[in-house]
Short mmCIF file of C-alpha atoms in Angstrom, two decimals:
data_model
loop_
_atom_site.label_atom_id
_atom_site.label_comp_id
_atom_site.label_asym_id
_atom_site.label_seq_id
_atom_site.Cartn_x
_atom_site.Cartn_y
_atom_site.Cartn_z
CA MET V 1 25.72 15.31 0.40
CA LYS V 2 22.06 14.35 0.87
CA THR V 3 20.92 13.13 4.27
CA ILE V 4 18.47 10.32 5.05
CA HIS V 5 16.96 9.39 8.41
CA CYS V 6 15.51 5.94 9.12
CA LEU V 7 12.63 5.97 11.60
CA ASN V 8 12.54 2.17 11.69
CA ALA V 9 15.03 -0.57 11.03
CA ILE V 10 15.22 -0.60 7.22
CA SER V 11 16.56 -3.58 5.29
CA LYS V 12 20.31 -3.31 4.73
CA PHE V 13 19.72 -4.73 1.27
CA GLY V 14 17.61 -1.68 0.40
CA LEU V 15 19.94 0.82 2.06
CA GLY V 16 22.76 -0.66 0.02
CA PHE V 17 21.32 1.09 -3.05
CA LEU V 18 22.11 4.53 -1.59
CA THR V 19 25.07 5.99 -3.49
CA GLU V 20 28.08 7.77 -2.04
CA ASP V 21 26.17 11.02 -2.42
CA TYR V 22 23.98 10.04 0.54
CA LYS V 23 24.60 9.61 4.23
CA LEU V 24 22.40 8.28 7.01
CA THR V 25 21.83 10.64 9.91
CA ASP V 26 20.47 10.13 13.42
CA GLU V 27 19.34 13.77 13.48
CA ILE V 28 15.88 13.84 11.94
CA LYS V 29 15.83 17.66 11.81
CA GLU V 30 18.68 17.72 9.29
CA ALA V 31 17.26 14.97 7.05
CA GLN V 32 16.09 15.70 3.52
CA GLY V 33 14.43 12.31 3.30
CA ILE V 34 12.85 9.92 5.79
CA LEU V 35 12.54 6.16 5.38
CA VAL V 36 9.82 4.64 7.57
CA ARG V 37 7.88 1.44 8.08
CA SER V 38 5.42 1.48 11.00
CA ALA V 39 6.55 4.43 13.13
CA SER V 40 3.94 7.18 13.46
CA LEU V 41 4.69 10.65 12.10
CA HIS V 42 1.39 12.21 13.15
CA ASP V 43 2.80 14.07 16.16
CA MET V 44 6.05 15.00 14.49
CA GLU V 45 7.10 18.55 13.62
CA PHE V 46 8.69 18.62 10.18
CA SER V 47 11.78 20.70 9.56
CA ASP V 48 12.11 22.95 6.51
CA SER V 49 14.88 20.68 5.22
CA LEU V 50 12.56 17.67 4.86
CA LEU V 51 11.59 17.10 1.23
CA ALA V 52 10.16 13.58 1.14
CA VAL V 53 9.00 10.60 3.20
CA ALA V 54 9.19 7.09 1.76
CA ARG V 55 7.14 4.35 3.39
CA ALA V 56 8.66 0.90 2.91
CA GLY V 57 5.25 -0.71 2.48
CA ALA V 58 1.84 0.05 1.01
CA GLY V 59 -0.18 1.48 3.91
CA VAL V 60 0.38 5.11 4.90
CA ASN V 61 -2.01 5.48 7.82
CA ASN V 62 0.96 6.36 10.03
CA ILE V 63 1.79 9.46 7.96
CA PRO V 64 -0.12 12.80 7.99
CA LEU V 65 -0.56 13.07 4.22
CA GLU V 66 -2.41 16.38 4.17
CA ASP V 67 0.07 18.12 6.50
CA CYS V 68 2.92 16.86 4.34
CA ALA V 69 1.24 18.04 1.14
CA LYS V 70 0.69 21.52 2.59
CA SER V 71 4.39 21.68 3.47
CA GLY V 72 5.50 20.53 0.03
CA ILE V 73 6.67 17.16 1.34
CA VAL V 74 6.14 14.25 -1.05
CA VAL V 75 5.04 10.97 0.53
CA PHE V 76 5.89 7.76 -1.31
CA ASN V 77 4.79 4.17 -0.74
CA THR V 78 5.83 0.90 -2.37
CA PRO V 79 2.77 -0.73 -3.96
CA GLY V 80 3.35 -4.27 -5.10
CA ALA V 81 6.75 -4.72 -3.45
CA ASN V 82 5.29 -7.03 -0.81
CA ALA V 83 2.50 -8.47 -2.99
CA ASN V 84 3.92 -11.97 -3.26
CA GLY V 85 4.41 -12.33 0.49
CA VAL V 86 0.81 -11.30 1.20
CA LYS V 87 -0.50 -13.52 -1.61
CA GLU V 88 1.26 -16.59 -0.28
CA LEU V 89 -0.05 -16.06 3.25
CA LEU V 90 -3.58 -15.50 1.95
CA LEU V 91 -3.42 -18.79 0.04
CA ALA V 92 -2.45 -20.43 3.32
CA GLY V 93 -5.50 -18.75 4.87
CA LEU V 94 -7.73 -20.24 2.17
CA LEU V 95 -6.47 -23.71 3.00
CA LEU V 96 -6.74 -23.20 6.76
CA ALA V 97 -10.36 -22.13 6.30
CA SER V 98 -11.36 -24.98 3.98
CA ARG V 99 -9.76 -27.78 6.01
CA ASP V 100 -9.40 -27.88 9.78
CA ILE V 101 -5.63 -28.13 9.67
CA ILE V 102 -5.18 -26.20 12.91
CA GLY V 103 -7.63 -28.47 14.76
CA GLY V 104 -5.91 -31.54 13.39
CA ILE V 105 -2.47 -30.36 14.46
CA GLY V 106 -3.85 -29.57 17.90
CA TRP V 107 -5.30 -33.08 18.17
CA CYS V 108 -1.90 -34.58 17.35
CA ARG V 109 -0.22 -32.51 20.03
CA ASP V 110 -2.88 -33.40 22.58
CA ASN V 111 -2.39 -37.09 21.85
CA LYS V 112 1.37 -37.12 21.56
CA ASP V 113 1.71 -39.66 24.39
CA ASP V 114 -0.69 -42.15 22.80
CA GLU V 115 1.42 -45.13 21.72
CA ASN V 116 -1.38 -46.22 19.38
CA ILE V 117 -1.85 -42.80 17.78
CA SER V 118 -1.39 -44.17 14.26
CA LYS V 119 -4.52 -46.28 14.80
CA THR V 120 -6.45 -43.82 16.93
CA VAL V 121 -6.08 -41.15 14.28
CA GLU V 122 -8.14 -43.16 11.80
CA LYS V 123 -11.15 -42.88 14.08
CA SER V 124 -10.58 -39.25 15.04
CA LYS V 125 -9.58 -37.56 11.80
CA LYS V 126 -13.15 -37.25 10.52
CA ALA V 127 -13.66 -34.42 13.00
CA PHE V 128 -11.13 -32.35 11.04
CA ALA V 129 -12.23 -33.20 7.52
CA GLY V 130 -13.00 -30.33 5.18
CA GLY V 131 -13.46 -29.45 1.54
CA GLU V 132 -11.20 -28.57 -1.36
CA ILE V 133 -10.87 -25.07 -2.77
CA LYS V 134 -10.78 -26.27 -6.38
CA GLY V 135 -14.05 -25.39 -8.09
CA LYS V 136 -15.14 -23.00 -5.32
CA LYS V 137 -15.93 -19.37 -6.06
CA LEU V 138 -13.55 -16.72 -4.75
CA GLY V 139 -14.49 -13.06 -4.89
CA VAL V 140 -11.59 -10.58 -4.86
CA ILE V 141 -12.61 -7.01 -4.02
CA GLY V 142 -9.85 -4.68 -5.20
CA LEU V 143 -7.53 -5.64 -8.05
CA GLY V 144 -4.40 -3.71 -7.19
CA ALA V 145 -1.00 -5.36 -6.99
CA ILE V 146 -1.94 -7.80 -4.22
CA GLY V 147 -5.54 -8.42 -5.29
CA ALA V 148 -4.48 -9.23 -8.85
CA GLU V 149 -1.82 -11.69 -7.66
CA VAL V 150 -4.32 -13.39 -5.35
CA ALA V 151 -6.88 -13.64 -8.16
CA ASN V 152 -4.37 -15.09 -10.60
CA ALA V 153 -2.99 -17.62 -8.10
CA ALA V 154 -6.46 -18.77 -7.05
CA ALA V 155 -7.49 -19.19 -10.68
CA ALA V 156 -4.36 -21.28 -11.29
CA LEU V 157 -5.42 -23.51 -8.38
CA GLY V 158 -8.73 -24.21 -10.10
CA MET V 159 -10.97 -21.76 -8.26
CA GLU V 160 -13.64 -19.80 -10.08
CA VAL V 161 -12.49 -16.24 -9.46
CA TYR V 162 -14.59 -13.07 -9.59
CA GLY V 163 -12.71 -9.77 -9.50
CA TYR V 164 -14.22 -6.37 -8.71
CA ASP V 165 -12.47 -3.01 -8.96
CA PRO V 166 -14.17 0.05 -10.47
CA TYR V 167 -10.83 1.90 -10.50
CA ILE V 168 -8.60 -0.82 -11.93
CA SER V 169 -5.49 0.58 -13.62
CA VAL V 170 -4.52 -0.31 -17.18
CA ASN V 171 -1.37 -2.02 -15.89
CA ALA V 172 -3.33 -4.10 -13.37
CA ALA V 173 -5.84 -5.08 -16.05
CA TRP V 174 -3.03 -6.31 -18.29
CA MET V 175 -1.59 -8.38 -15.43
CA LEU V 176 -4.90 -10.08 -14.68
CA SER V 177 -5.38 -13.66 -15.85
CA ARG V 178 -7.99 -14.18 -18.53
CA ASP V 179 -9.52 -16.79 -16.22
CA VAL V 180 -10.53 -14.09 -13.73
CA LYS V 181 -14.06 -12.81 -14.31
CA HIS V 182 -13.99 -9.01 -14.03
CA ILE V 183 -17.43 -8.02 -12.79
CA THR V 184 -19.05 -4.59 -12.55
CA SER V 185 -21.07 -5.01 -9.34
CA VAL V 186 -19.62 -5.97 -5.96
CA ASP V 187 -23.02 -7.40 -5.04
CA THR V 188 -22.31 -10.29 -7.42
CA ILE V 189 -19.40 -11.27 -5.19
CA TYR V 190 -21.47 -10.96 -2.02
CA GLN V 191 -24.29 -13.06 -3.46
CA GLU V 192 -22.39 -15.82 -5.27
CA CYS V 193 -18.96 -16.43 -3.77
CA ASP V 194 -17.93 -19.08 -1.25
CA PHE V 195 -14.80 -17.12 -0.26
CA ILE V 196 -14.46 -13.33 -0.22
CA SER V 197 -11.12 -11.54 0.04
CA VAL V 198 -10.84 -7.77 0.48
CA HIS V 199 -7.93 -5.79 -0.99
CA VAL V 200 -8.85 -2.09 -0.84
CA PRO V 201 -7.25 0.88 0.98
CA LEU V 202 -8.75 2.16 4.22
CA LEU V 203 -10.76 5.26 3.32
CA ASP V 204 -13.85 6.87 4.78
CA SER V 205 -15.81 5.14 2.01
CA THR V 206 -14.36 1.67 2.78
CA ARG V 207 -14.21 1.78 6.59
CA GLY V 208 -16.42 -1.02 7.92
CA MET V 209 -17.49 -2.02 4.40
CA ILE V 210 -17.87 -5.66 5.50
CA ASN V 211 -20.81 -5.29 7.86
CA GLN V 212 -24.32 -6.44 8.73
CA GLU V 213 -25.71 -5.07 5.47
CA THR V 214 -23.20 -6.88 3.27
CA PHE V 215 -23.45 -10.10 5.33
CA ALA V 216 -27.18 -10.17 4.55
CA LYS V 217 -26.32 -10.46 0.85
CA MET V 218 -23.82 -13.29 1.30
CA LYS V 219 -24.29 -17.04 1.07
CA ASP V 220 -24.63 -18.95 4.32
CA GLY V 221 -21.29 -20.44 5.38
CA VAL V 222 -19.17 -17.91 3.48
CA VAL V 223 -15.50 -17.46 4.37
CA VAL V 224 -14.16 -13.89 4.64
CA LEU V 225 -10.44 -13.13 4.36
CA ASN V 226 -8.96 -9.79 5.40
CA PHE V 227 -5.28 -9.25 4.67
CA ALA V 228 -5.68 -5.57 3.71
CA ARG V 229 -6.70 -3.34 6.64
CA ASP V 230 -8.18 -4.17 10.06
CA LEU V 231 -10.94 -1.54 9.99
CA LEU V 232 -12.41 -2.65 6.67
CA VAL V 233 -14.47 -5.15 8.70
CA ASN V 234 -16.99 -4.19 11.37
CA ASP V 235 -15.90 -6.43 14.24
CA ASP V 236 -19.23 -6.43 16.11
CA ASP V 237 -21.11 -7.41 12.96
CA MET V 238 -18.53 -10.07 12.17
CA ALA V 239 -18.91 -11.59 15.64
CA GLU V 240 -22.68 -11.87 15.10
CA ALA V 241 -22.22 -13.36 11.63
CA LEU V 242 -19.85 -16.01 12.95
CA ALA V 243 -22.16 -16.85 15.85
CA SER V 244 -25.15 -17.27 13.53
CA GLY V 245 -23.27 -19.36 10.99
CA LYS V 246 -23.67 -16.82 8.19
CA VAL V 247 -19.88 -16.65 8.13
CA LYS V 248 -18.16 -20.01 8.54
CA LYS V 249 -14.65 -18.66 9.07
CA TYR V 250 -13.04 -15.24 9.31
CA ILE V 251 -9.34 -15.18 8.42
CA SER V 252 -7.67 -11.96 9.56
CA ASP V 253 -4.05 -10.83 9.58
CA PHE V 254 -4.91 -8.15 12.15
CA PRO V 255 -5.19 -9.19 15.81
CA ASN V 256 -7.24 -6.90 18.03
CA PRO V 257 -9.00 -7.45 21.39
CA LYS V 258 -12.30 -8.34 19.71
CA VAL V 259 -11.30 -10.53 16.81
CA VAL V 260 -8.92 -12.75 18.80
CA LYS V 261 -11.85 -13.80 21.01
CA MET V 262 -14.23 -14.67 18.17
CA PRO V 263 -15.04 -18.39 17.81
CA GLY V 264 -14.58 -19.23 14.15
CA ALA V 265 -11.89 -16.62 13.55
CA ILE V 266 -8.39 -17.63 12.49
CA VAL V 267 -6.17 -14.73 13.45
CA ILE V 268 -2.62 -14.34 12.15
CA PRO V 269 -0.19 -11.88 13.81
CA HIS V 270 0.15 -9.45 10.88
CA LEU V 271 2.57 -11.62 8.93
CA GLY V 272 1.44 -10.71 5.41
CA ALA V 273 4.51 -8.73 4.42
CA SER V 274 6.79 -10.06 7.15
CA THR V 275 9.16 -11.97 4.94
CA GLU V 276 12.80 -11.18 4.31
CA GLU V 277 12.07 -10.89 0.60
CA SER V 278 9.19 -8.45 1.09
CA GLU V 279 11.18 -6.24 3.44
CA ASP V 280 14.09 -6.18 0.99
CA ASN V 281 11.82 -5.37 -1.96
CA CYS V 282 10.00 -2.60 -0.09
CA ALA V 283 13.23 -1.03 1.15
CA LYS V 284 14.82 -1.07 -2.29
CA MET V 285 11.76 0.47 -3.92
CA ALA V 286 11.47 3.18 -1.24
CA VAL V 287 15.16 4.06 -1.55
CA MET V 288 15.00 4.28 -5.34
CA GLU V 289 11.89 6.49 -5.23
CA LEU V 290 13.54 8.80 -2.70
CA MET V 291 16.78 9.07 -4.67
CA ASP V 292 15.01 9.79 -7.97
CA TYR V 293 13.01 12.56 -6.34
CA LEU V 294 15.92 14.18 -4.51
CA GLU V 295 18.23 13.99 -7.53
CA ASN V 296 15.84 14.57 -10.45
CA GLY V 297 12.56 15.80 -8.99
CA ASN V 298 10.70 12.82 -10.46
CA ILE V 299 7.69 11.49 -8.54
CA ARG V 300 6.70 7.81 -8.70
CA ASN V 301 4.20 6.16 -6.38
CA SER V 302 3.36 9.22 -4.32
CA VAL V 303 0.17 9.17 -2.29
CA ASN V 304 -0.20 12.95 -1.91
CA TYR V 305 1.29 14.43 -5.10
CA PRO V 306 0.84 13.54 -8.79
CA ALA V 307 3.16 11.26 -10.71
CA CYS V 308 5.69 13.19 -12.79
CA ASP V 309 8.77 11.94 -14.65
CA MET V 310 11.10 14.00 -16.84
CA GLY V 311 14.05 11.65 -16.59
CA VAL V 312 17.50 13.10 -15.95
CA CYS V 313 17.97 16.82 -16.56
CA LYS V 314 20.16 17.52 -19.61
CA THR V 315 19.95 21.33 -19.49
CA GLU V 316 21.65 23.86 -17.24
CA SER V 317 19.05 23.73 -14.49
CA ARG V 318 15.89 22.06 -13.26
CA VAL V 319 13.39 23.68 -10.91
CA ALA V 320 10.51 21.97 -9.12
CA VAL V 321 7.48 23.95 -7.97
CA MET V 322 4.86 22.52 -5.62
CA HIS V 323 1.66 24.52 -5.58
CA LEU V 324 -2.07 24.53 -5.18
CA ASN V 325 -4.08 23.34 -8.17
CA VAL V 326 -5.67 26.71 -9.02
CA PRO V 327 -6.24 28.68 -12.26
CA ASN V 328 -3.46 30.87 -13.71
CA MET V 329 -0.74 29.28 -11.62
CA ILE V 330 1.23 28.10 -14.67
CA GLY V 331 0.91 31.55 -16.24
CA GLN V 332 2.35 33.19 -13.13
CA VAL V 333 5.21 30.70 -12.92
CA THR V 334 6.22 30.98 -16.58
CA GLY V 335 5.74 34.75 -16.47
CA THR V 336 8.13 35.00 -13.55
CA MET V 337 10.72 32.99 -15.44
CA ALA V 338 10.29 35.19 -18.52
CA SER V 339 10.68 38.37 -16.46
CA GLY V 340 14.01 37.00 -15.23
CA GLY V 341 15.17 36.35 -18.79
CA ILE V 342 15.07 32.59 -18.29
CA ASN V 343 13.94 30.31 -21.11
CA ILE V 344 12.04 27.12 -20.25
CA SER V 345 13.26 24.37 -22.59
CA ASP V 346 10.93 21.68 -21.23
CA MET V 347 8.15 21.61 -18.68
CA THR V 348 5.63 19.22 -17.15
CA ASN V 349 2.67 20.14 -14.98
CA LYS V 350 0.59 17.51 -13.20
CA SER V 351 -2.21 17.82 -10.69
CA ARG V 352 -3.80 15.61 -8.06
CA ASP V 353 -6.92 16.88 -6.32
CA LYS V 354 -6.05 20.27 -4.82
CA TYR V 355 -2.26 19.97 -5.23
CA ALA V 356 -0.11 20.26 -8.33
CA TYR V 357 3.51 19.89 -9.34
CA THR V 358 5.45 21.71 -12.03
CA LEU V 359 8.88 20.56 -13.21
CA MET V 360 10.90 22.86 -15.49
CA ASP V 361 14.17 22.37 -17.34
CA LEU V 362 15.85 25.73 -17.91
CA ASP V 363 18.53 27.00 -20.29
CA LYS V 364 20.34 28.73 -17.44
CA GLN V 365 20.47 28.76 -13.67
CA PRO V 366 17.76 30.97 -12.12
CA ASP V 367 19.06 33.79 -9.96
CA GLU V 368 18.08 34.20 -6.32
CA GLU V 369 15.71 37.07 -7.11
CA THR V 370 13.69 34.94 -9.56
CA ILE V 371 13.37 32.13 -7.01
CA LYS V 372 12.16 34.60 -4.38
CA LYS V 373 9.52 35.91 -6.79
CA LEU V 374 8.32 32.37 -7.42
CA GLN V 375 8.09 31.69 -3.70
CA ALA V 376 6.07 34.88 -3.21
CA ILE V 377 3.29 33.79 -5.60
CA ASN V 378 0.09 33.05 -3.69
CA GLY V 379 -0.49 29.29 -3.68
CA ILE V 380 3.17 28.28 -4.09
CA LEU V 381 4.09 25.76 -1.39
CA ARG V 382 7.73 25.03 -2.17
CA VAL V 383 10.29 25.92 -4.84
CA ARG V 384 13.33 23.70 -5.22
CA VAL V 385 16.33 24.19 -7.49
CA ILE V 386 17.41 20.64 -8.25
CA LYS V 387 20.34 21.40 -10.55
#
């Protein structure tokens, strides 16, 4: 029986995909897998029994990825599972920025006691008039699951869409509408677009990427939308850009003490993926990733270990080895198997930065002595007999 601990309330729809071979436990120290949404794991001590953490969502800032990798703990996320929910809210943000819908609704509430409001409105509505998004230029920075959906939807609404992503995957490229102009320089977006939407992960290289320097390249009256990560935008520089009129509107899904006080900012309380459908999709995807890893050793959508898929084991045994990505590691592993008289019928080795993963299907079960020899190899982080 495999044990799973939920650090947050996880969708029952997703948990329903756990088979009878799994049980949920309240004791985190006995869990082989953790399902998490927003709870922080940075101050947590991991037990030796923990094999994997699955984040029901895309962002993994709440998980110590390096510490997990060193301990041979695979961290999964669920890219694309909440893409539609974020896309729909961003489209709402585009409309809120182009037309003063919020101001107009406020006016109606303020004048709710006016018996002649149907006539008064004809004189007052000009104050809330705006423009249409059709024909306007939208720049999408980052063409992952969400960015690609935003680009395609905006193009379908008649916007002229520029997409920038130097690391676009083959799958994402295939999913992109032919109406989206894939450009090779982000400066083209800064210089030409009326609306700019950011869809990149928060890294050292992207932190504060929307700042005074990039504002200087933008058109006057540009609208900036941030439904990706709060810290991608330099708040102090954004406040200045709004005050000067360089930025007409800033639409953010991330309230913080600075942005909520900015005139010209439309701040949404982090609702991008807060739909029942998104939570169900994320939970299902996280559960399926966790089960495939615990049962078969396959890795899909990990953020700290390489992707690796050998399907279901059809031989006597399968062994997974997590190790540092260093020379001669494969030779030592296969040599140890040979010295134990064990034949490797199939094997896959994948690497990601300084970590690597080796999955082996064997003709017979390895004995305890062989496993101990594998574990003793310098650079081996974890050895797991799956079957």
